[in-house]
Amino acid sequence: MITLVEPSEQLRDSWRESRDEFRDSHIHGYSIFGFTEEELATDDGFDRWLAQQRRNLTDPPEGYVPSALYWIVDDEEPARVLGSLNLRFALNDFLREQGGHIGYGVRASARRRGVATAALMASLDKARERGMDRVLVTCETTNLASARTIERCGGVLEDVRGDKRRYWITL
């Protein structure tokens, strides 16, 4: 069963491996803003990043909203990070247009197995626990797999703005 877990030192190396599978493509849902790849490759840099993720729950950097970062794992192999998901508790102007409440990414070797759908469904439970009644989830217009994932989870297309499809999911 796919579950969402809090980032931890114990899964650091697996998280780095999952991140590396994105190669040169943009990494969605990994919440690495403000940190370079070189910093994240060091234990000290990772520790600072992890501390920032914990602060993001209530005290995010200026311009960002409170959020929770989760790593996606499978109960059958809990030491392997399959991806990452960021649940934002509010929207600012940028998120309202582009990013939405939820961003996620699944490592290449774990795709096409329902991981993204299960992770997005699990995040909806987390959003309900936070008292949210609906969430905005976006994806690039060219990412048909993500569009199908969002639709399977109850997403209703509101519109397309630029290169983003914007879906609302009622909780």
mmCIF file of C-alpha atoms in Angstrom:
data_model
loop_
_atom_site.group_PDB
_atom_site.id
_atom_site.type_symbol
_atom_site.label_atom_id
_atom_site.label_comp_id
_atom_site.label_asym_id
_atom_site.label_seq_id
_atom_site.Cartn_x
_atom_site.Cartn_y
_atom_site.Cartn_z
ATOM 1 C CA MET A 1 0.000 0.000 0.000
ATOM 2 C CA ILE A 2 1.288 3.463 -0.883
ATOM 3 C CA THR A 3 1.688 5.795 2.082
ATOM 4 C CA LEU A 4 2.968 9.296 2.746
ATOM 5 C CA VAL A 5 5.700 9.637 5.353
ATOM 6 C CA GLU A 6 7.538 12.615 6.783
ATOM 7 C CA PRO A 7 11.030 13.187 5.398
ATOM 8 C CA SER A 8 13.739 11.722 7.613
ATOM 9 C CA GLU A 9 17.451 11.152 7.905
ATOM 10 C CA GLN A 10 16.834 7.404 7.669
ATOM 11 C CA LEU A 11 15.485 7.715 4.100
ATOM 12 C CA ARG A 12 17.955 10.407 2.972
ATOM 13 C CA ASP A 13 19.962 8.223 0.575
ATOM 14 C CA SER A 14 16.860 6.731 -1.024
ATOM 15 C CA TRP A 15 15.416 10.231 -1.453
ATOM 16 C CA ARG A 16 18.610 11.343 -3.183
ATOM 17 C CA GLU A 17 18.396 8.327 -5.497
ATOM 18 C CA SER A 18 14.766 9.127 -6.313
ATOM 19 C CA ARG A 19 15.681 12.738 -7.070
ATOM 20 C CA ASP A 20 18.540 11.622 -9.326
ATOM 21 C CA GLU A 21 16.113 9.658 -11.514
ATOM 22 C CA PHE A 22 14.644 12.940 -12.765
ATOM 23 C CA ARG A 23 17.986 13.709 -14.444
ATOM 24 C CA ASP A 24 17.648 17.035 -16.276
ATOM 25 C CA SER A 25 13.846 17.353 -16.130
ATOM 26 C CA HIS A 26 12.038 19.625 -13.673
ATOM 27 C CA ILE A 27 11.356 17.966 -10.337
ATOM 28 C CA HIS A 28 7.792 18.542 -9.132
ATOM 29 C CA GLY A 29 6.794 18.091 -5.496
ATOM 30 C CA TYR A 30 10.292 17.764 -4.039
ATOM 31 C CA SER A 31 10.376 21.213 -2.401
ATOM 32 C CA ILE A 32 14.057 21.849 -3.063
ATOM 33 C CA PHE A 33 13.728 25.613 -3.580
ATOM 34 C CA GLY A 34 16.502 27.621 -1.954
ATOM 35 C CA PHE A 35 18.991 24.727 -2.004
ATOM 36 C CA THR A 36 21.477 23.747 -4.681
ATOM 37 C CA GLU A 37 22.116 20.193 -5.815
ATOM 38 C CA GLU A 38 25.600 20.493 -4.337
ATOM 39 C CA GLU A 39 24.195 21.450 -0.910
ATOM 40 C CA LEU A 40 21.643 18.644 -0.932
ATOM 41 C CA ALA A 41 24.389 16.143 -1.736
ATOM 42 C CA THR A 42 26.067 16.844 1.620
ATOM 43 C CA ASP A 43 24.750 15.606 4.951
ATOM 44 C CA ASP A 44 24.965 19.131 6.413
ATOM 45 C CA GLY A 45 23.043 20.594 3.480
ATOM 46 C CA PHE A 46 20.424 17.858 3.743
ATOM 47 C CA ASP A 47 20.043 18.526 7.477
ATOM 48 C CA ARG A 48 19.477 22.246 6.810
ATOM 49 C CA TRP A 49 16.957 21.376 4.093
ATOM 50 C CA LEU A 50 15.137 18.967 6.409
ATOM 51 C CA ALA A 51 14.972 21.628 9.146
ATOM 52 C CA GLN A 52 13.472 24.036 6.588
ATOM 53 C CA GLN A 53 10.814 21.492 5.644
ATOM 54 C CA ARG A 54 9.796 21.249 9.292
ATOM 55 C CA ARG A 55 9.655 25.062 9.581
ATOM 56 C CA ASN A 56 7.508 25.242 6.441
ATOM 57 C CA LEU A 57 4.612 23.769 8.421
ATOM 58 C CA THR A 58 4.130 27.043 10.303
ATOM 59 C CA ASP A 59 6.901 29.479 9.335
ATOM 60 C CA PRO A 60 7.749 29.288 5.623
ATOM 61 C CA PRO A 61 10.154 31.695 3.900
ATOM 62 C CA GLU A 62 8.693 35.019 2.774
ATOM 63 C CA GLY A 63 6.543 34.607 -0.322
ATOM 64 C CA TYR A 64 5.701 30.970 0.429
ATOM 65 C CA VAL A 65 2.686 29.466 2.187
ATOM 66 C CA PRO A 66 2.633 26.939 5.043
ATOM 67 C CA SER A 67 2.971 23.419 3.680
ATOM 68 C CA ALA A 68 3.826 19.832 4.526
ATOM 69 C CA LEU A 69 6.246 17.728 2.544
ATOM 70 C CA TYR A 70 5.787 13.973 2.372
ATOM 71 C CA TRP A 71 7.786 11.197 0.816
ATOM 72 C CA ILE A 72 5.906 8.511 -1.058
ATOM 73 C CA VAL A 73 6.722 4.934 0.000
ATOM 74 C CA ASP A 74 5.230 1.483 -0.453
ATOM 75 C CA ASP A 75 4.569 -0.582 2.679
ATOM 76 C CA GLU A 76 6.151 -3.563 0.897
ATOM 77 C CA GLU A 77 9.447 -1.680 0.508
ATOM 78 C CA PRO A 78 9.315 1.154 3.093
ATOM 79 C CA ALA A 79 13.018 2.016 2.828
ATOM 80 C CA ARG A 80 12.658 3.080 -0.839
ATOM 81 C CA VAL A 81 11.379 6.576 -1.586
ATOM 82 C CA LEU A 82 9.186 6.424 -4.691
ATOM 83 C CA GLY A 83 8.541 10.143 -4.916
ATOM 84 C CA SER A 84 7.625 13.269 -3.050
ATOM 85 C CA LEU A 85 4.459 15.288 -2.488
ATOM 86 C CA ASN A 86 3.973 18.815 -1.178
ATOM 87 C CA LEU A 87 0.621 19.783 0.375
ATOM 88 C CA ARG A 88 0.180 23.536 0.637
ATOM 89 C CA PHE A 89 -2.375 24.737 3.167
ATOM 90 C CA ALA A 90 -3.218 27.987 1.344
ATOM 91 C CA LEU A 91 -2.801 29.616 -2.050
ATOM 92 C CA ASN A 92 -0.905 32.757 -2.964
ATOM 93 C CA ASP A 93 -1.222 34.418 -6.373
ATOM 94 C CA PHE A 94 1.391 32.176 -7.994
ATOM 95 C CA LEU A 95 -0.074 28.955 -6.592
ATOM 96 C CA ARG A 96 -3.584 29.998 -7.600
ATOM 97 C CA GLU A 97 -2.412 30.318 -11.218
ATOM 98 C CA GLN A 98 0.328 27.716 -11.523
ATOM 99 C CA GLY A 99 1.103 25.413 -8.616
ATOM 100 C CA GLY A 100 -2.085 24.635 -6.724
ATOM 101 C CA HIS A 101 -2.390 23.090 -3.273
ATOM 102 C CA ILE A 102 -0.637 19.845 -4.182
ATOM 103 C CA GLY A 103 2.512 19.162 -6.167
ATOM 104 C CA TYR A 104 3.956 15.693 -6.596
ATOM 105 C CA GLY A 105 6.635 13.816 -8.470
ATOM 106 C CA VAL A 106 7.288 10.095 -8.851
ATOM 107 C CA ARG A 107 10.713 8.671 -9.706
ATOM 108 C CA ALA A 108 10.945 7.214 -13.202
ATOM 109 C CA SER A 109 11.356 3.605 -12.037
ATOM 110 C CA ALA A 110 8.084 3.775 -10.048
ATOM 111 C CA ARG A 111 5.848 5.279 -12.738
ATOM 112 C CA ARG A 112 2.923 3.593 -14.481
ATOM 113 C CA ARG A 113 2.088 1.528 -11.390
ATOM 114 C CA GLY A 114 -0.572 3.743 -9.776
ATOM 115 C CA VAL A 115 1.876 5.339 -7.323
ATOM 116 C CA ALA A 116 0.913 8.920 -8.202
ATOM 117 C CA THR A 117 -2.816 8.162 -7.965
ATOM 118 C CA ALA A 118 -2.446 6.464 -4.573
ATOM 119 C CA ALA A 119 -0.237 9.277 -3.270
ATOM 120 C CA LEU A 120 -2.635 11.981 -4.458
ATOM 121 C CA MET A 121 -5.558 10.121 -2.852
ATOM 122 C CA ALA A 122 -3.617 9.866 0.423
ATOM 123 C CA SER A 123 -2.870 13.598 0.294
ATOM 124 C CA LEU A 124 -6.587 14.344 0.016
ATOM 125 C CA ASP A 125 -7.044 12.649 3.400
ATOM 126 C CA LYS A 126 -4.270 14.862 4.803
ATOM 127 C CA ALA A 127 -6.008 17.932 3.354
ATOM 128 C CA ARG A 128 -9.303 16.902 4.972
ATOM 129 C CA GLU A 129 -7.498 16.507 8.306
ATOM 130 C CA ARG A 130 -6.369 20.131 7.910
ATOM 131 C CA GLY A 131 -9.995 21.238 7.448
ATOM 132 C CA MET A 132 -9.680 21.965 3.740
ATOM 133 C CA ASP A 133 -12.875 21.503 1.738
ATOM 134 C CA ARG A 134 -11.375 21.566 -1.757
ATOM 135 C CA VAL A 135 -7.942 21.648 -3.345
ATOM 136 C CA LEU A 136 -6.510 22.972 -6.566
ATOM 137 C CA VAL A 137 -4.170 20.623 -8.437
ATOM 138 C CA THR A 138 -2.427 21.661 -11.635
ATOM 139 C CA CYS A 139 -0.358 19.937 -14.272
ATOM 140 C CA GLU A 140 1.318 20.895 -17.504
ATOM 141 C CA THR A 141 -0.970 20.647 -20.526
ATOM 142 C CA THR A 142 1.430 18.163 -22.120
ATOM 143 C CA ASN A 143 1.466 15.848 -19.076
ATOM 144 C CA LEU A 144 -1.483 13.629 -19.920
ATOM 145 C CA ALA A 145 -0.502 10.995 -17.332
ATOM 146 C CA SER A 146 -0.757 13.581 -14.552
ATOM 147 C CA ALA A 147 -4.048 14.877 -15.948
ATOM 148 C CA ARG A 148 -5.467 11.330 -15.818
ATOM 149 C CA THR A 149 -4.160 10.906 -12.267
ATOM 150 C CA ILE A 150 -5.887 14.087 -11.126
ATOM 151 C CA GLU A 151 -9.130 13.113 -12.873
ATOM 152 C CA ARG A 152 -9.051 9.616 -11.269
ATOM 153 C CA CYS A 153 -8.866 11.365 -7.897
ATOM 154 C CA GLY A 154 -11.968 13.446 -8.582
ATOM 155 C CA GLY A 155 -10.368 16.442 -10.284
ATOM 156 C CA VAL A 156 -12.717 18.609 -12.325
ATOM 157 C CA LEU A 157 -11.022 20.745 -14.951
ATOM 158 C CA GLU A 158 -11.724 24.422 -14.324
ATOM 159 C CA ASP A 159 -9.634 25.822 -17.165
ATOM 160 C CA VAL A 160 -6.285 25.952 -18.897
ATOM 161 C CA ARG A 161 -4.063 28.943 -18.234
ATOM 162 C CA GLY A 162 -0.946 29.164 -20.307
ATOM 163 C CA ASP A 163 0.686 25.749 -20.132
ATOM 164 C CA LYS A 164 -1.246 24.609 -17.012
ATOM 165 C CA ARG A 165 -4.439 22.609 -16.630
ATOM 166 C CA ARG A 166 -6.185 23.622 -13.393
ATOM 167 C CA TYR A 167 -8.343 21.066 -11.562
ATOM 168 C CA TRP A 168 -10.409 21.391 -8.397
ATOM 169 C CA ILE A 169 -11.054 18.386 -6.188
ATOM 170 C CA THR A 170 -13.901 18.677 -3.680
ATOM 171 C CA LEU A 171 -13.097 16.893 -0.432
#
